[in-house]
C-alpha cells in the first residue's frame, strides 16, 4: 500500500501544486513544537557560534502513515534530522563512542522462552521521540529547519539565527549511544 507519495521529498511537500501542502506544513509545525517543548534547541545568532565550530544543515524526512488493513491515511509525519555524515570524527563526535548495545536474536528468544515457561505476560512499548530524551555530549550547531510556519530565521537586527542542539536528534552519529546511556542510567535507578 505504500508508494512514493508516502515518502515525499521535502521540495515536493512545499510545492504550491501539492494538494496536501497544508497538512505537511502542519506536520512540520507539530514536530518543531515538540522540539521547543522538550528543549532540544537553543536558538542563537549564527555569529555567536564559537570560532572553529561549524553550522551543519539538517534535513526534513516526511512520511505519510497509513492503516495497514485499509490503507487509509492516519497522519502526516515530518521529522527534522541531522546529517550525521557531515560530522567530523573527534570534533563533532567521539568515534569510539557511537555504538550502542542491542538485544541479539538469541537473547530475545531466550527471554520469550523463559516468559512462556514461567507464564509471564510480555508487553512492549514505543518511546516517542526517544533520541530527544537524551542530552548530547558536546555542542553541535544546526541551521534552523526550513519551511516551519511562524519560525523566525532572523532576529530583529537582521542577524541570521541557528540552533545549538542540546539534545540528540535522529541522524547524529552519537544519538544511539546517548539514548542507550540515558536508558541504562534511568533503569539503574529503578
PDB file of N, CA, C and O in Angstrom, residues 126-187:
ATOM      1  N   UNK A 126       6.720   1.697  22.770  1.00  0.00           N
ATOM      2  CA  UNK A 126       7.444   2.578  21.860  1.00  0.00           C
ATOM      3  C   UNK A 126       7.631   3.896  22.594  1.00  0.00           C
ATOM      4  O   UNK A 126       6.659   4.472  23.088  1.00  0.00           O
ATOM      5  N   UNK A 127       8.836   4.348  22.694  1.00  0.00           N
ATOM      6  CA  UNK A 127       9.116   5.603  23.380  1.00  0.00           C
ATOM      7  C   UNK A 127       9.160   6.697  22.323  1.00  0.00           C
ATOM      8  O   UNK A 127      10.048   6.711  21.470  1.00  0.00           O
ATOM      9  N   UNK A 128       8.176   7.564  22.381  1.00  0.00           N
ATOM     10  CA  UNK A 128       8.061   8.619  21.378  1.00  0.00           C
ATOM     11  C   UNK A 128       9.269   9.554  21.447  1.00  0.00           C
ATOM     12  O   UNK A 128       9.686   9.964  22.528  1.00  0.00           O
ATOM     13  N   UNK A 129       9.821   9.850  20.295  1.00  0.00           N
ATOM     14  CA  UNK A 129      10.973  10.748  20.198  1.00  0.00           C
ATOM     15  C   UNK A 129      12.075  10.361  21.182  1.00  0.00           C
ATOM     16  O   UNK A 129      12.601  11.182  21.931  1.00  0.00           O
ATOM     17  N   UNK A 130      12.435   9.096  21.176  1.00  0.00           N
ATOM     18  CA  UNK A 130      13.386   8.544  22.152  1.00  0.00           C
ATOM     19  C   UNK A 130      14.712   9.305  22.154  1.00  0.00           C
ATOM     20  O   UNK A 130      15.215   9.657  23.223  1.00  0.00           O
ATOM     21  N   UNK A 131      15.277   9.554  20.995  1.00  0.00           N
ATOM     22  CA  UNK A 131      16.593  10.194  20.954  1.00  0.00           C
ATOM     23  C   UNK A 131      16.586  11.563  21.613  1.00  0.00           C
ATOM     24  O   UNK A 131      17.547  11.972  22.240  1.00  0.00           O
ATOM     25  N   UNK A 132      15.471  12.283  21.488  1.00  0.00           N
ATOM     26  CA  UNK A 132      15.388  13.630  22.039  1.00  0.00           C
ATOM     27  C   UNK A 132      15.352  13.593  23.568  1.00  0.00           C
ATOM     28  O   UNK A 132      15.569  14.605  24.218  1.00  0.00           O
ATOM     29  N   UNK A 133      15.138  12.425  24.150  1.00  0.00           N
ATOM     30  CA  UNK A 133      15.122  12.292  25.606  1.00  0.00           C
ATOM     31  C   UNK A 133      16.528  12.372  26.196  1.00  0.00           C
ATOM     32  O   UNK A 133      16.688  12.520  27.392  1.00  0.00           O
ATOM     33  N   UNK A 134      17.545  12.222  25.359  1.00  0.00           N
ATOM     34  CA  UNK A 134      18.922  12.208  25.867  1.00  0.00           C
ATOM     35  C   UNK A 134      19.669  13.472  25.443  1.00  0.00           C
ATOM     36  O   UNK A 134      19.410  14.048  24.398  1.00  0.00           O
ATOM     37  N   UNK A 135      20.613  13.868  26.289  1.00  0.00           N
ATOM     38  CA  UNK A 135      21.417  15.053  26.013  1.00  0.00           C
ATOM     39  C   UNK A 135      22.636  14.689  25.175  1.00  0.00           C
ATOM     40  O   UNK A 135      23.113  13.558  25.229  1.00  0.00           O
ATOM     41  N   UNK A 136      23.135  15.646  24.436  1.00  0.00           N
ATOM     42  CA  UNK A 136      24.350  15.436  23.653  1.00  0.00           C
ATOM     43  C   UNK A 136      25.580  15.572  24.542  1.00  0.00           C
ATOM     44  O   UNK A 136      25.541  16.249  25.576  1.00  0.00           O
ATOM     45  N   UNK A 137      26.657  14.962  24.130  1.00  0.00           N
ATOM     46  CA  UNK A 137      27.893  15.009  24.910  1.00  0.00           C
ATOM     47  C   UNK A 137      28.791  16.188  24.530  1.00  0.00           C
ATOM     48  O   UNK A 137      29.838  16.388  25.130  1.00  0.00           O
ATOM     49  N   UNK A 138      28.391  16.960  23.535  1.00  0.00           N
ATOM     50  CA  UNK A 138      29.161  18.132  23.102  1.00  0.00           C
ATOM     51  C   UNK A 138      28.248  19.049  22.302  1.00  0.00           C
ATOM     52  O   UNK A 138      27.242  18.604  21.773  1.00  0.00           O
ATOM     53  N   UNK A 139      28.598  20.332  22.218  1.00  0.00           N
ATOM     54  CA  UNK A 139      27.728  21.258  21.480  1.00  0.00           C
ATOM     55  C   UNK A 139      27.799  21.022  19.970  1.00  0.00           C
ATOM     56  O   UNK A 139      28.884  20.871  19.410  1.00  0.00           O
ATOM     57  N   UNK A 140      26.634  20.964  19.349  1.00  0.00           N
ATOM     58  CA  UNK A 140      26.532  20.835  17.894  1.00  0.00           C
ATOM     59  C   UNK A 140      25.548  21.894  17.416  1.00  0.00           C
ATOM     60  O   UNK A 140      24.566  22.193  18.096  1.00  0.00           O
ATOM     61  N   UNK A 141      25.809  22.442  16.244  1.00  0.00           N
ATOM     62  CA  UNK A 141      25.018  23.548  15.723  1.00  0.00           C
ATOM     63  C   UNK A 141      24.386  23.154  14.398  1.00  0.00           C
ATOM     64  O   UNK A 141      25.025  22.534  13.550  1.00  0.00           O
ATOM     65  N   UNK A 142      23.115  23.544  14.237  1.00  0.00           N
ATOM     66  CA  UNK A 142      22.381  23.262  13.009  1.00  0.00           C
ATOM     67  C   UNK A 142      21.690  24.525  12.521  1.00  0.00           C
ATOM     68  O   UNK A 142      21.290  25.381  13.329  1.00  0.00           O
ATOM     69  N   UNK A 143      21.522  24.593  11.203  1.00  0.00           N
ATOM     70  CA  UNK A 143      20.641  25.607  10.645  1.00  0.00           C
ATOM     71  C   UNK A 143      19.240  25.328  11.163  1.00  0.00           C
ATOM     72  O   UNK A 143      18.888  24.180  11.441  1.00  0.00           O
ATOM     73  N   UNK A 144      18.432  26.372  11.262  1.00  0.00           N
ATOM     74  CA  UNK A 144      17.040  26.157  11.640  1.00  0.00           C
ATOM     75  C   UNK A 144      16.337  25.414  10.512  1.00  0.00           C
ATOM     76  O   UNK A 144      16.652  25.615   9.333  1.00  0.00           O
ATOM     77  N   UNK A 145      15.387  24.549  10.855  1.00  0.00           N
ATOM     78  CA  UNK A 145      14.699  23.794   9.806  1.00  0.00           C
ATOM     79  C   UNK A 145      13.894  24.718   8.898  1.00  0.00           C
ATOM     80  O   UNK A 145      13.188  25.610   9.393  1.00  0.00           O
ATOM     81  N   UNK A 146      14.008  24.532   7.604  1.00  0.00           N
ATOM     82  CA  UNK A 146      13.275  25.416   6.681  1.00  0.00           C
ATOM     83  C   UNK A 146      11.782  25.108   6.657  1.00  0.00           C
ATOM     84  O   UNK A 146      11.353  24.011   7.009  1.00  0.00           O
ATOM     85  N   UNK A 147      11.021  26.094   6.257  1.00  0.00           N
ATOM     86  CA  UNK A 147       9.592  25.933   5.967  1.00  0.00           C
ATOM     87  C   UNK A 147       8.754  25.523   7.163  1.00  0.00           C
ATOM     88  O   UNK A 147       7.810  24.741   7.033  1.00  0.00           O
ATOM     89  N   UNK A 148       9.091  26.049   8.341  1.00  0.00           N
ATOM     90  CA  UNK A 148       8.251  25.843   9.523  1.00  0.00           C
ATOM     91  C   UNK A 148       7.390  27.092   9.676  1.00  0.00           C
ATOM     92  O   UNK A 148       7.930  28.190   9.845  1.00  0.00           O
ATOM     93  N   UNK A 149       6.065  26.938   9.610  1.00  0.00           N
ATOM     94  CA  UNK A 149       5.196  28.120   9.717  1.00  0.00           C
ATOM     95  C   UNK A 149       5.441  28.886  11.014  1.00  0.00           C
ATOM     96  O   UNK A 149       5.464  28.310  12.102  1.00  0.00           O
ATOM     97  N   UNK A 150       5.682  30.188  10.892  1.00  0.00           N
ATOM     98  CA  UNK A 150       5.852  31.053  12.054  1.00  0.00           C
ATOM     99  C   UNK A 150       7.264  31.094  12.629  1.00  0.00           C
ATOM    100  O   UNK A 150       7.541  31.915  13.501  1.00  0.00           O
ATOM    101  N   UNK A 151       8.165  30.230  12.174  1.00  0.00           N
ATOM    102  CA  UNK A 151       9.530  30.230  12.709  1.00  0.00           C
ATOM    103  C   UNK A 151      10.301  31.412  12.128  1.00  0.00           C
ATOM    104  O   UNK A 151      10.277  31.653  10.927  1.00  0.00           O
ATOM    105  N   UNK A 152      10.983  32.141  12.988  1.00  0.00           N
ATOM    106  CA  UNK A 152      11.768  33.302  12.547  1.00  0.00           C
ATOM    107  C   UNK A 152      13.209  32.867  12.307  1.00  0.00           C
ATOM    108  O   UNK A 152      13.822  32.222  13.153  1.00  0.00           O
ATOM    109  N   UNK A 153      13.745  33.222  11.155  1.00  0.00           N
ATOM    110  CA  UNK A 153      15.097  32.822  10.767  1.00  0.00           C
ATOM    111  C   UNK A 153      16.113  33.953  10.969  1.00  0.00           C
ATOM    112  O   UNK A 153      17.304  33.727  10.869  1.00  0.00           O
ATOM    113  N   UNK A 154      15.617  35.149  11.253  1.00  0.00           N
ATOM    114  CA  UNK A 154      16.467  36.318  11.503  1.00  0.00           C
ATOM    115  C   UNK A 154      15.907  37.045  12.722  1.00  0.00           C
ATOM    116  O   UNK A 154      14.689  37.081  12.930  1.00  0.00           O
ATOM    117  N   UNK A 155      16.784  37.635  13.527  1.00  0.00           N
ATOM    118  CA  UNK A 155      16.301  38.402  14.674  1.00  0.00           C
ATOM    119  C   UNK A 155      15.925  39.810  14.232  1.00  0.00           C
ATOM    120  O   UNK A 155      16.020  40.144  13.042  1.00  0.00           O
ATOM    121  N   UNK A 156      15.520  40.636  15.189  1.00  0.00           N
ATOM    122  CA  UNK A 156      15.060  41.989  14.854  1.00  0.00           C
ATOM    123  C   UNK A 156      16.165  42.862  14.283  1.00  0.00           C
ATOM    124  O   UNK A 156      15.891  43.854  13.612  1.00  0.00           O
ATOM    125  N   UNK A 157      17.440  42.498  14.513  1.00  0.00           N
ATOM    126  CA  UNK A 157      18.564  43.266  13.963  1.00  0.00           C
ATOM    127  C   UNK A 157      18.990  42.759  12.582  1.00  0.00           C
ATOM    128  O   UNK A 157      19.941  43.278  12.008  1.00  0.00           O
ATOM    129  N   UNK A 158      18.317  41.722  12.094  1.00  0.00           N
ATOM    130  CA  UNK A 158      18.654  41.162  10.793  1.00  0.00           C
ATOM    131  C   UNK A 158      19.739  40.092  10.840  1.00  0.00           C
ATOM    132  O   UNK A 158      20.209  39.636   9.802  1.00  0.00           O
ATOM    133  N   UNK A 159      20.153  39.687  12.043  1.00  0.00           N
ATOM    134  CA  UNK A 159      21.164  38.637  12.178  1.00  0.00           C
ATOM    135  C   UNK A 159      20.519  37.270  11.966  1.00  0.00           C
ATOM    136  O   UNK A 159      19.449  36.981  12.524  1.00  0.00           O
ATOM    137  N   UNK A 160      21.195  36.428  11.192  1.00  0.00           N
ATOM    138  CA  UNK A 160      20.693  35.076  10.935  1.00  0.00           C
ATOM    139  C   UNK A 160      20.761  34.256  12.218  1.00  0.00           C
ATOM    140  O   UNK A 160      21.717  34.347  12.988  1.00  0.00           O
ATOM    141  N   UNK A 161      19.730  33.426  12.425  1.00  0.00           N
ATOM    142  CA  UNK A 161      19.655  32.580  13.609  1.00  0.00           C
ATOM    143  C   UNK A 161      19.962  31.128  13.267  1.00  0.00           C
ATOM    144  O   UNK A 161      19.739  30.684  12.139  1.00  0.00           O
ATOM    145  N   UNK A 162      20.486  30.410  14.252  1.00  0.00           N
ATOM    146  CA  UNK A 162      20.739  28.971  14.104  1.00  0.00           C
ATOM    147  C   UNK A 162      20.383  28.306  15.427  1.00  0.00           C
ATOM    148  O   UNK A 162      19.899  28.960  16.350  1.00  0.00           O
ATOM    149  N   UNK A 163      20.602  27.013  15.509  1.00  0.00           N
ATOM    150  CA  UNK A 163      20.231  26.263  16.706  1.00  0.00           C
ATOM    151  C   UNK A 163      21.438  25.561  17.303  1.00  0.00           C
ATOM    152  O   UNK A 163      22.166  24.859  16.598  1.00  0.00           O
ATOM    153  N   UNK A 164      21.629  25.765  18.598  1.00  0.00           N
ATOM    154  CA  UNK A 164      22.566  24.951  19.366  1.00  0.00           C
ATOM    155  C   UNK A 164      21.762  23.740  19.807  1.00  0.00           C
ATOM    156  O   UNK A 164      20.729  23.877  20.463  1.00  0.00           O
ATOM    157  N   UNK A 165      22.201  22.551  19.422  1.00  0.00           N
ATOM    158  CA  UNK A 165      21.489  21.324  19.786  1.00  0.00           C
ATOM    159  C   UNK A 165      21.908  20.904  21.185  1.00  0.00           C
ATOM    160  O   UNK A 165      23.089  20.661  21.437  1.00  0.00           O
ATOM    161  N   UNK A 166      20.956  20.844  22.074  1.00  0.00           N
ATOM    162  CA  UNK A 166      21.193  20.457  23.459  1.00  0.00           C
ATOM    163  C   UNK A 166      20.866  18.976  23.636  1.00  0.00           C
ATOM    164  O   UNK A 166      21.431  18.300  24.478  1.00  0.00           O
ATOM    165  N   UNK A 167      19.960  18.476  22.815  1.00  0.00           N
ATOM    166  CA  UNK A 167      19.539  17.075  22.891  1.00  0.00           C
ATOM    167  C   UNK A 167      19.832  16.381  21.566  1.00  0.00           C
ATOM    168  O   UNK A 167      20.010  17.018  20.541  1.00  0.00           O
ATOM    169  N   UNK A 168      19.846  15.069  21.628  1.00  0.00           N
ATOM    170  CA  UNK A 168      20.134  14.269  20.430  1.00  0.00           C
ATOM    171  C   UNK A 168      19.028  14.403  19.399  1.00  0.00           C
ATOM    172  O   UNK A 168      17.878  14.665  19.737  1.00  0.00           O
ATOM    173  N   UNK A 169      19.389  14.198  18.165  1.00  0.00           N
ATOM    174  CA  UNK A 169      18.449  14.151  17.052  1.00  0.00           C
ATOM    175  C   UNK A 169      18.735  12.896  16.243  1.00  0.00           C
ATOM    176  O   UNK A 169      19.857  12.392  16.239  1.00  0.00           O
ATOM    177  N   UNK A 170      17.726  12.424  15.517  1.00  0.00           N
ATOM    178  CA  UNK A 170      17.986  11.358  14.567  1.00  0.00           C
ATOM    179  C   UNK A 170      18.997  11.877  13.557  1.00  0.00           C
ATOM    180  O   UNK A 170      18.904  12.998  13.093  1.00  0.00           O
ATOM    181  N   UNK A 171      19.970  11.068  13.269  1.00  0.00           N
ATOM    182  CA  UNK A 171      20.972  11.436  12.287  1.00  0.00           C
ATOM    183  C   UNK A 171      22.339  11.717  12.885  1.00  0.00           C
ATOM    184  O   UNK A 171      23.351  11.475  12.234  1.00  0.00           O
ATOM    185  N   UNK A 172      22.399  12.251  14.096  1.00  0.00           N
ATOM    186  CA  UNK A 172      23.710  12.462  14.711  1.00  0.00           C
ATOM    187  C   UNK A 172      24.356  11.107  14.966  1.00  0.00           C
ATOM    188  O   UNK A 172      23.695  10.160  15.384  1.00  0.00           O
ATOM    189  N   UNK A 173      25.638  11.021  14.733  1.00  0.00           N
ATOM    190  CA  UNK A 173      26.349   9.757  14.877  1.00  0.00           C
ATOM    191  C   UNK A 173      26.264   9.198  16.292  1.00  0.00           C
ATOM    192  O   UNK A 173      26.241   7.997  16.496  1.00  0.00           O
ATOM    193  N   UNK A 174      26.244  10.071  17.302  1.00  0.00           N
ATOM    194  CA  UNK A 174      26.280   9.607  18.685  1.00  0.00           C
ATOM    195  C   UNK A 174      24.895   9.471  19.314  1.00  0.00           C
ATOM    196  O   UNK A 174      24.781   9.087  20.473  1.00  0.00           O
ATOM    197  N   UNK A 175      23.825   9.746  18.585  1.00  0.00           N
ATOM    198  CA  UNK A 175      22.485   9.746  19.179  1.00  0.00           C
ATOM    199  C   UNK A 175      22.096   8.399  19.773  1.00  0.00           C
ATOM    200  O   UNK A 175      21.529   8.337  20.863  1.00  0.00           O
ATOM    201  N   UNK A 176      22.369   7.310  19.075  1.00  0.00           N
ATOM    202  CA  UNK A 176      22.037   5.984  19.599  1.00  0.00           C
ATOM    203  C   UNK A 176      22.748   5.699  20.906  1.00  0.00           C
ATOM    204  O   UNK A 176      22.151   5.180  21.858  1.00  0.00           O
ATOM    205  N   UNK A 177      24.004   6.054  20.967  1.00  0.00           N
ATOM    206  CA  UNK A 177      24.789   5.832  22.183  1.00  0.00           C
ATOM    207  C   UNK A 177      24.284   6.708  23.328  1.00  0.00           C
ATOM    208  O   UNK A 177      24.169   6.263  24.466  1.00  0.00           O
ATOM    209  N   UNK A 178      23.954   7.958  23.023  1.00  0.00           N
ATOM    210  CA  UNK A 178      23.451   8.860  24.061  1.00  0.00           C
ATOM    211  C   UNK A 178      22.127   8.337  24.634  1.00  0.00           C
ATOM    212  O   UNK A 178      21.909   8.357  25.839  1.00  0.00           O
ATOM    213  N   UNK A 179      21.244   7.842  23.745  1.00  0.00           N
ATOM    214  CA  UNK A 179      19.962   7.287  24.191  1.00  0.00           C
ATOM    215  C   UNK A 179      20.192   6.019  25.010  1.00  0.00           C
ATOM    216  O   UNK A 179      19.585   5.831  26.066  1.00  0.00           O
ATOM    217  N   UNK A 180      21.076   5.173  24.571  1.00  0.00           N
ATOM    218  CA  UNK A 180      21.383   3.938  25.301  1.00  0.00           C
ATOM    219  C   UNK A 180      21.913   4.251  26.695  1.00  0.00           C
ATOM    220  O   UNK A 180      21.508   3.628  27.688  1.00  0.00           O
ATOM    221  N   UNK A 181      22.806   5.222  26.805  1.00  0.00           N
ATOM    222  CA  UNK A 181      23.350   5.631  28.110  1.00  0.00           C
ATOM    223  C   UNK A 181      22.254   6.178  29.014  1.00  0.00           C
ATOM    224  O   UNK A 181      22.193   5.869  30.203  1.00  0.00           O
ATOM    225  N   UNK A 182      21.362   6.997  28.451  1.00  0.00           N
ATOM    226  CA  UNK A 182      20.260   7.572  29.227  1.00  0.00           C
ATOM    227  C   UNK A 182      19.318   6.482  29.716  1.00  0.00           C
ATOM    228  O   UNK A 182      18.893   6.476  30.876  1.00  0.00           O
ATOM    229  N   UNK A 183      18.991   5.526  28.848  1.00  0.00           N
ATOM    230  CA  UNK A 183      18.105   4.425  29.226  1.00  0.00           C
ATOM    231  C   UNK A 183      18.738   3.579  30.326  1.00  0.00           C
ATOM    232  O   UNK A 183      18.084   3.247  31.315  1.00  0.00           O
ATOM    233  N   UNK A 184      20.001   3.261  30.150  1.00  0.00           N
ATOM    234  CA  UNK A 184      20.721   2.459  31.159  1.00  0.00           C
ATOM    235  C   UNK A 184      20.720   3.174  32.506  1.00  0.00           C
ATOM    236  O   UNK A 184      20.455   2.582  33.550  1.00  0.00           O
ATOM    237  N   UNK A 185      21.009   4.468  32.482  1.00  0.00           N
ATOM    238  CA  UNK A 185      21.042   5.277  33.707  1.00  0.00           C
ATOM    239  C   UNK A 185      19.679   5.307  34.389  1.00  0.00           C
ATOM    240  O   UNK A 185      19.569   5.153  35.612  1.00  0.00           O
ATOM    241  N   UNK A 186      18.619   5.479  33.601  1.00  0.00           N
ATOM    242  CA  UNK A 186      17.259   5.534  34.142  1.00  0.00           C
ATOM    243  C   UNK A 186      16.843   4.198  34.728  1.00  0.00           C
ATOM    244  O   UNK A 186      16.265   4.128  35.820  1.00  0.00           O
ATOM    245  N   UNK A 187      17.127   3.097  34.017  1.00  0.00           N
ATOM    246  CA  UNK A 187      16.747   1.769  34.504  1.00  0.00           C
ATOM    247  C   UNK A 187      17.532   1.391  35.755  1.00  0.00           C
ATOM    248  O   UNK A 187      17.014   0.693  36.638  1.00  0.00           O
TER     249      UNK A 187
END
